[in-house]
């Protein structure tokens, strides 16, 4: 007969993985909360101006400089054979 001696729980490496991982996450979450409370982001002003954006006037794929071919026009031309046709 052999006698099995058990070690204390804190000497088992699996205990450190099971307890240490979640404990590290809890500590990190409190650190993140402290940072968020100390340095809050300013709120966005979504209604700053009544001016329309450039995308409301003309789509981005049609606002190219002369000689430039925007990716959307080039892709549509490659797929359909018609360059820059609005439908």
Coordinates of C-alpha atoms in Angstrom, one line a residue:
X1 CA 0.0 0.0 0.0
X2 CA 1.2 3.4 -0.9
X3 CA 0.2 6.5 0.9
X4 CA -0.7 9.6 -1.1
X5 CA 0.2 12.8 0.5
X6 CA -1.8 15.8 -0.7
X7 CA -0.2 19.2 -1.2
X8 CA -1.9 22.4 0.0
X9 CA -4.2 23.9 -2.6
X10 CA -2.0 27.0 -3.1
X11 CA 0.9 24.7 -4.3
X12 CA -1.1 23.2 -7.1
X13 CA -0.5 25.0 -10.4
X14 CA -4.1 24.4 -11.7
X15 CA -5.5 26.4 -8.8
X16 CA -3.6 29.4 -9.9
X17 CA -5.0 29.0 -13.4
X18 CA -8.6 28.6 -12.3
X19 CA -8.5 31.4 -9.7
X20 CA -5.8 33.7 -11.0
X21 CA -7.2 34.2 -14.5
X22 CA -10.6 35.5 -13.4
X23 CA -9.1 37.4 -10.6
X24 CA -6.8 39.2 -13.1
X25 CA -9.8 40.1 -15.2
X26 CA -11.7 41.5 -12.2
X27 CA -8.7 43.7 -11.3
X28 CA -8.3 44.8 -14.9
X29 CA -12.0 45.8 -15.1
X30 CA -11.7 48.0 -12.0
X31 CA -8.6 49.6 -13.5
X32 CA -10.5 50.3 -16.7
X33 CA -13.4 51.7 -14.7
X34 CA -11.1 54.0 -12.8
X35 CA -9.6 55.3 -16.1
X36 CA -13.1 55.8 -17.6
X37 CA -14.3 57.8 -14.6
X38 CA -11.1 59.9 -14.4
X39 CA -10.9 60.7 -18.2
X40 CA -14.4 60.6 -19.6
X41 CA -14.9 61.1 -23.4
X42 CA -16.8 64.3 -24.3
X43 CA -20.3 63.8 -25.8
X44 CA -20.7 64.1 -29.5
X45 CA -22.6 67.1 -30.8
X46 CA -24.6 65.5 -33.6
X47 CA -26.6 68.6 -34.4
X48 CA -23.7 71.1 -34.5
X49 CA -24.7 72.7 -37.8
X50 CA -27.6 72.6 -40.1
X51 CA -25.3 72.5 -43.1
X52 CA -25.6 69.4 -45.3
X53 CA -22.6 67.2 -45.7
X54 CA -20.8 66.8 -49.0
X55 CA -22.3 63.2 -49.3
X56 CA -25.8 64.6 -49.3
X57 CA -25.0 66.8 -52.3
X58 CA -23.0 64.3 -54.4
X59 CA -21.9 60.8 -53.7
X60 CA -18.2 60.2 -52.8
X61 CA -17.6 58.1 -55.9
X62 CA -18.6 61.0 -58.2
X63 CA -16.5 63.7 -56.4
X64 CA -13.1 62.8 -58.0
X65 CA -10.6 65.2 -59.3
X66 CA -10.0 65.1 -63.0
X67 CA -7.8 62.2 -63.9
X68 CA -8.5 60.2 -60.8
X69 CA -10.7 57.1 -60.9
X70 CA -12.4 56.4 -57.6
X71 CA -12.5 52.8 -56.6
X72 CA -16.3 52.5 -56.8
X73 CA -16.4 53.8 -60.4
X74 CA -13.5 51.5 -61.4
X75 CA -15.2 48.5 -59.8
X76 CA -18.5 49.3 -61.5
X77 CA -16.8 49.8 -64.8
X78 CA -15.0 46.4 -64.5
X79 CA -18.2 44.7 -63.6
X80 CA -20.6 46.3 -66.1
X81 CA -18.5 48.0 -68.7
X82 CA -20.1 51.4 -68.1
X83 CA -18.0 54.0 -66.3
X84 CA -19.7 56.5 -64.0
X85 CA -23.3 55.9 -65.1
X86 CA -25.8 56.9 -62.3
X87 CA -29.0 55.0 -62.3

